[in-house]
């Protein structure tokens, strides 16, 4: 089964344990949302899945296609079919969105065949234009320098376009807690909805209940203090909107 399986994941930052045993399975064709208040470890989970060096795994594993991806370099994770969106993408002045994406595609191809000459430019251009059309993006966007002076919404657009071009099997998106305007939320949500299908599993991490008005998750999980304390369907997101997180905190304390 091509599913991402997070098993008993414990992660420390600067010797402080942040994730305290996270278990979660994301199958292709499913959208999972992780919600929770600030500081509960949501981004720590995303960064750990990305392989950020500041996050030390002390226990547990993350299995995809029979491999523990925690043992792989970030680019190897990507080649395996996992897409990790960066919460704070870096600007690369002088490199256009199109060139950046073409390099990403070619790096993939060379990893499979070191002799590969790269995707022919007309073929790449055609594919890129198709993806941009699917995502309702203006073709001129491809000629802009990557993230250079991009608004929050444009950064999200670049991220979603990268996802469309790389065609991952599992996509993990960590949404900023602050400064994310409704436009940016919609770009992410519309993008995920456009790309969603039986060959894609999505894990969207969000502080914002509002995002889930646009993305309809099949499963909602609540993270509190480094653990997933509650899982349910979309109705769980509605309960959180109405009652906040405090009722879950009390339940956790009573348990
Ligand atoms: P969330 O995304 O749920 O708001 P985070 O994963 O960002 O939570 O943070 C969880 C805890 O881990 C916080 O106490 C935060 O200060 C700490 N933390 C996360 N990343 C780092 C880091 N790179 N350096 C130091 N502390 C960190
Ligand atoms: Mg966060």
Short mmCIF file of C-alpha atoms and ligand atoms in Angstrom, two decimals:
data_model
loop_
_atom_site.label_atom_id
_atom_site.label_comp_id
_atom_site.label_asym_id
_atom_site.label_seq_id
_atom_site.Cartn_x
_atom_site.Cartn_y
_atom_site.Cartn_z
CA UNK A 1 0.00 0.00 0.00
CA UNK A 2 1.30 3.43 -0.92
CA UNK A 3 0.49 5.18 2.29
CA UNK A 4 2.45 7.48 4.53
CA UNK A 5 2.58 6.00 7.98
CA UNK A 6 3.81 8.06 10.91
CA UNK A 7 4.51 5.72 13.81
CA UNK A 8 5.13 6.81 17.39
CA UNK A 9 7.08 9.87 16.31
CA UNK A 10 9.02 11.65 19.04
CA UNK A 11 10.94 14.79 18.12
CA UNK A 12 13.11 17.12 20.18
CA UNK A 13 14.37 20.61 19.50
CA UNK A 14 17.32 21.78 21.60
CA UNK A 15 16.84 18.75 23.87
CA UNK A 16 13.22 19.68 24.58
CA UNK A 17 10.70 17.08 23.49
CA UNK A 18 8.10 18.71 21.22
CA UNK A 19 6.42 15.72 19.54
CA UNK A 20 5.50 13.03 22.06
CA UNK A 21 4.41 10.06 20.02
CA UNK A 22 2.49 11.02 16.89
CA UNK A 23 0.66 8.28 14.96
CA UNK A 24 -1.02 9.02 11.65
CA UNK A 25 -1.62 7.25 8.35
CA UNK A 26 -2.36 9.15 5.15
CA UNK A 27 -3.53 7.08 2.19
CA UNK A 28 -3.68 8.16 -1.42
CA UNK A 29 -7.02 9.72 -2.27
CA UNK A 30 -7.42 11.13 1.25
CA UNK A 31 -7.15 14.66 2.60
CA UNK A 32 -6.14 14.87 6.25
CA UNK A 33 -6.07 18.09 8.23
CA UNK A 34 -4.10 18.60 11.42
CA UNK A 35 -5.34 21.48 13.50
CA UNK A 36 -4.34 22.84 16.85
CA UNK A 37 -3.45 25.99 18.74
CA UNK A 38 -0.10 27.75 18.37
CA UNK A 39 2.96 26.06 19.77
CA UNK A 40 1.59 22.52 19.89
CA UNK A 41 4.10 21.07 17.42
CA UNK A 42 2.31 21.20 14.06
CA UNK A 43 5.16 22.88 12.22
CA UNK A 44 7.63 20.66 14.04
CA UNK A 45 5.87 17.70 12.43
CA UNK A 46 6.07 19.34 8.99
CA UNK A 47 9.75 20.27 9.38
CA UNK A 48 10.59 16.78 10.62
CA UNK A 49 8.91 15.21 7.61
CA UNK A 50 10.93 17.58 5.43
CA UNK A 51 14.17 16.56 7.10
CA UNK A 52 15.05 19.91 8.68
CA UNK A 53 18.28 19.41 10.68
CA UNK A 54 17.08 21.37 13.75
CA UNK A 55 14.54 18.64 14.54
CA UNK A 56 15.92 15.50 16.16
CA UNK A 57 13.91 12.31 15.93
CA UNK A 58 14.41 10.41 19.18
CA UNK A 59 11.91 7.63 18.55
CA UNK A 60 9.55 6.34 15.89
CA UNK A 61 9.53 6.11 12.13
CA UNK A 62 7.76 7.38 9.03
CA UNK A 63 7.19 4.66 6.47
CA UNK A 64 6.45 5.24 2.79
CA UNK A 65 6.83 2.56 0.09
CA UNK A 66 8.53 0.25 2.53
CA UNK A 67 11.20 2.76 3.55
CA UNK A 68 11.72 4.82 6.66
CA UNK A 69 11.86 8.23 5.00
CA UNK A 70 13.51 9.74 8.09
CA UNK A 71 16.68 7.99 6.90
CA UNK A 72 16.50 9.68 3.50
CA UNK A 73 17.79 13.05 2.35
CA UNK A 74 15.09 15.62 1.52
CA UNK A 75 15.68 15.19 -2.24
CA UNK A 76 15.36 11.42 -1.89
CA UNK A 77 12.06 11.89 -0.09
CA UNK A 78 10.92 14.06 -2.95
CA UNK A 79 11.92 11.46 -5.54
CA UNK A 80 10.00 8.84 -3.65
CA UNK A 81 6.87 10.91 -4.29
CA UNK A 82 6.56 13.10 -1.22
CA UNK A 83 6.03 16.81 -1.64
CA UNK A 84 6.90 19.07 1.25
CA UNK A 85 5.86 22.67 0.92
CA UNK A 86 8.01 25.18 2.70
CA UNK A 87 6.28 27.46 5.13
CA UNK A 88 8.73 30.26 4.41
CA UNK A 89 9.97 29.77 0.85
CA UNK A 90 13.22 31.52 -0.03
CA UNK A 91 13.54 34.09 -2.79
CA UNK A 92 15.85 33.29 -5.70
CA UNK A 93 16.34 36.55 -7.61
CA UNK A 94 17.48 35.94 -11.19
CA UNK A 95 15.82 32.53 -11.43
CA UNK A 96 12.38 32.49 -12.98
CA UNK A 97 9.58 30.29 -11.73
CA UNK A 98 9.77 28.34 -15.01
CA UNK A 99 13.53 27.78 -14.77
CA UNK A 100 13.29 26.74 -11.17
CA UNK A 101 10.59 24.21 -11.97
CA UNK A 102 12.49 22.91 -14.99
CA UNK A 103 15.58 22.39 -12.81
CA UNK A 104 13.45 20.50 -10.32
CA UNK A 105 12.05 18.25 -13.06
CA UNK A 106 15.52 17.66 -14.51
CA UNK A 107 17.05 16.86 -11.12
CA UNK A 108 14.41 14.16 -10.79
CA UNK A 109 15.10 12.77 -14.22
CA UNK A 110 18.86 12.71 -13.63
CA UNK A 111 18.38 10.88 -10.37
CA UNK A 112 16.69 8.11 -12.35
CA UNK A 113 19.09 8.25 -15.29
CA UNK A 114 22.38 10.14 -14.85
CA UNK A 115 22.72 10.36 -18.65
CA UNK A 116 19.40 12.17 -19.02
CA UNK A 117 19.71 15.31 -21.12
CA UNK A 118 16.82 17.04 -19.38
CA UNK A 119 13.26 17.58 -20.45
CA UNK A 120 13.11 19.22 -23.90
CA UNK A 121 12.09 22.86 -23.46
CA UNK A 122 9.00 22.71 -25.72
CA UNK A 123 7.75 19.66 -23.83
CA UNK A 124 8.36 21.37 -20.50
CA UNK A 125 6.66 24.56 -21.65
CA UNK A 126 3.61 22.63 -22.82
CA UNK A 127 3.36 20.76 -19.53
CA UNK A 128 3.83 23.94 -17.49
CA UNK A 129 1.14 25.78 -19.44
CA UNK A 130 -1.27 22.89 -18.95
CA UNK A 131 -0.66 22.90 -15.20
CA UNK A 132 -1.08 26.67 -15.03
CA UNK A 133 -4.33 26.42 -16.93
CA UNK A 134 -5.56 23.71 -14.56
CA UNK A 135 -4.71 25.97 -11.63
CA UNK A 136 -6.19 29.05 -13.37
CA UNK A 137 -2.86 30.87 -13.23
CA UNK A 138 -1.78 33.62 -15.57
CA UNK A 139 1.02 32.29 -17.83
CA UNK A 140 3.08 35.44 -17.15
CA UNK A 141 3.63 34.13 -13.62
CA UNK A 142 6.15 31.60 -14.96
CA UNK A 143 8.43 34.42 -16.09
CA UNK A 144 8.68 36.08 -12.68
CA UNK A 145 11.74 35.64 -10.48
CA UNK A 146 10.98 33.00 -7.87
CA UNK A 147 9.56 34.50 -4.68
CA UNK A 148 11.33 37.78 -5.40
CA UNK A 149 8.92 40.38 -4.04
CA UNK A 150 6.11 37.85 -4.09
CA UNK A 151 3.04 38.52 -2.00
CA UNK A 152 1.91 35.81 0.41
CA UNK A 153 -0.60 34.67 -2.20
CA UNK A 154 2.00 34.54 -4.97
CA UNK A 155 4.31 32.43 -2.81
CA UNK A 156 1.46 30.02 -2.31
CA UNK A 157 0.85 30.02 -6.04
CA UNK A 158 4.48 29.10 -6.69
CA UNK A 159 4.25 26.34 -4.11
CA UNK A 160 1.08 24.85 -5.60
CA UNK A 161 2.48 25.09 -9.12
CA UNK A 162 5.58 23.23 -7.97
CA UNK A 163 3.31 20.55 -6.56
CA UNK A 164 1.40 20.32 -9.84
CA UNK A 165 4.62 19.97 -11.85
CA UNK A 166 6.26 17.41 -9.57
CA UNK A 167 3.05 15.34 -9.25
CA UNK A 168 3.67 13.89 -5.80
CA UNK A 169 1.78 10.97 -4.29
CA UNK A 170 1.77 12.50 -0.82
CA UNK A 171 1.75 16.27 -0.29
CA UNK A 172 2.36 17.91 3.07
CA UNK A 173 1.38 21.55 3.37
CA UNK A 174 2.05 23.62 6.45
CA UNK A 175 0.01 26.78 6.50
CA UNK A 176 1.34 29.89 8.18
CA UNK A 177 -0.52 30.86 11.31
CA UNK A 178 -0.25 34.57 10.73
CA UNK A 179 -0.33 36.87 7.77
CA UNK A 180 -2.13 34.37 5.63
CA UNK A 181 -4.86 36.28 3.92
CA UNK A 182 -8.04 34.84 2.52
CA UNK A 183 -6.68 35.05 -1.02
CA UNK A 184 -3.70 32.90 -0.08
CA UNK A 185 -5.97 30.42 1.69
CA UNK A 186 -8.11 30.16 -1.41
CA UNK A 187 -5.11 29.65 -3.68
CA UNK A 188 -3.93 26.74 -1.59
CA UNK A 189 -7.41 25.29 -1.27
CA UNK A 190 -8.32 25.68 -4.95
CA UNK A 191 -4.94 24.21 -5.90
CA UNK A 192 -5.33 21.19 -3.66
CA UNK A 193 -8.88 20.65 -4.90
CA UNK A 194 -7.76 20.89 -8.55
CA UNK A 195 -4.89 18.44 -8.05
CA UNK A 196 -6.74 16.03 -5.78
CA UNK A 197 -7.41 12.54 -7.09
CA UNK A 198 -6.98 8.84 -6.34
CA UNK A 199 -3.19 9.09 -6.73
CA UNK A 200 -2.65 11.91 -4.28
CA UNK A 201 -2.83 11.95 -0.50
CA UNK A 202 -2.70 15.33 1.26
CA UNK A 203 -1.77 16.30 4.80
CA UNK A 204 -2.62 19.91 5.44
CA UNK A 205 -1.47 21.43 8.68
CA UNK A 206 -3.32 24.52 9.73
CA UNK A 207 -4.05 26.81 12.58
CA UNK A 208 -6.97 28.19 10.68
CA UNK A 209 -10.35 26.56 10.80
CA UNK A 210 -11.18 28.82 7.85
CA UNK A 211 -8.97 26.89 5.45
CA UNK A 212 -11.28 23.94 5.94
CA UNK A 213 -14.17 25.95 4.56
CA UNK A 214 -12.38 25.66 1.21
CA UNK A 215 -10.59 22.32 1.45
CA UNK A 216 -12.90 19.51 2.47
CA UNK A 217 -10.81 17.09 4.49
CA UNK A 218 -11.87 13.47 4.88
CA UNK A 219 -10.20 13.33 8.28
CA UNK A 220 -9.48 16.00 10.88
CA UNK A 221 -6.95 15.53 13.67
CA UNK A 222 -6.32 17.79 16.63
CA UNK A 223 -2.82 18.22 17.96
CA UNK A 224 -2.31 19.36 21.54
CA UNK A 225 1.02 19.42 23.31
CA UNK A 226 2.82 17.22 20.78
CA UNK A 227 0.17 14.53 20.43
CA UNK A 228 -2.85 13.89 18.28
CA UNK A 229 -5.57 13.88 20.91
CA UNK A 230 -8.65 13.59 18.74
CA UNK A 231 -9.43 12.38 15.22
CA UNK A 232 -12.68 12.52 13.33
CA UNK A 233 -14.37 13.58 10.15
CA UNK A 234 -15.14 17.08 8.90
CA UNK A 235 -17.62 17.52 11.75
CA UNK A 236 -14.68 17.74 14.15
CA UNK A 237 -13.52 20.94 12.46
CA UNK A 238 -16.99 22.39 12.95
CA UNK A 239 -16.98 21.44 16.63
CA UNK A 240 -13.63 23.20 16.98
CA UNK A 241 -14.97 26.29 15.30
CA UNK A 242 -17.86 26.37 17.74
CA UNK A 243 -16.17 25.31 20.96
CA UNK A 244 -12.46 25.99 20.45
CA UNK A 245 -9.81 23.64 21.82
CA UNK A 246 -10.42 23.98 25.55
CA UNK A 247 -12.89 21.06 25.81
CA UNK A 248 -10.22 18.79 24.36
CA UNK A 249 -7.62 20.05 26.80
CA UNK A 250 -9.94 19.17 29.67
CA UNK A 251 -10.55 15.72 28.26
CA UNK A 252 -6.81 15.16 27.94
CA UNK A 253 -6.25 16.24 31.54
CA UNK A 254 -8.99 13.97 32.81
CA UNK A 255 -7.64 10.98 30.91
P1 LIG B 1 2.87 25.08 15.91
O1 LIG B 1 3.26 24.98 14.49
O2 LIG B 1 1.83 24.10 16.34
O3 LIG B 1 2.47 26.48 16.29
P2 LIG B 1 5.68 24.60 16.46
O4 LIG B 1 5.96 23.23 15.98
O5 LIG B 1 6.11 25.73 15.60
O6 LIG B 1 4.13 24.72 16.83
O7 LIG B 1 6.33 24.79 17.89
C1 LIG B 1 6.17 23.87 18.95
C2 LIG B 1 7.17 24.20 20.04
O8 LIG B 1 8.48 23.90 19.58
C3 LIG B 1 7.19 25.66 20.45
O9 LIG B 1 7.39 25.72 21.85
C4 LIG B 1 8.37 26.22 19.72
O10 LIG B 1 8.92 27.30 20.40
C5 LIG B 1 9.30 25.04 19.66
N1 LIG B 1 10.13 25.07 18.45
C6 LIG B 1 9.73 24.72 17.23
N2 LIG B 1 10.72 24.87 16.34
C7 LIG B 1 11.77 25.36 17.02
C8 LIG B 1 13.11 25.73 16.67
N3 LIG B 1 13.55 25.63 15.41
N4 LIG B 1 13.91 26.19 17.63
C9 LIG B 1 13.46 26.29 18.91
N5 LIG B 1 12.23 25.95 19.31
C10 LIG B 1 11.38 25.50 18.39
MG1 LIG B 2 3.21 26.32 12.80
#
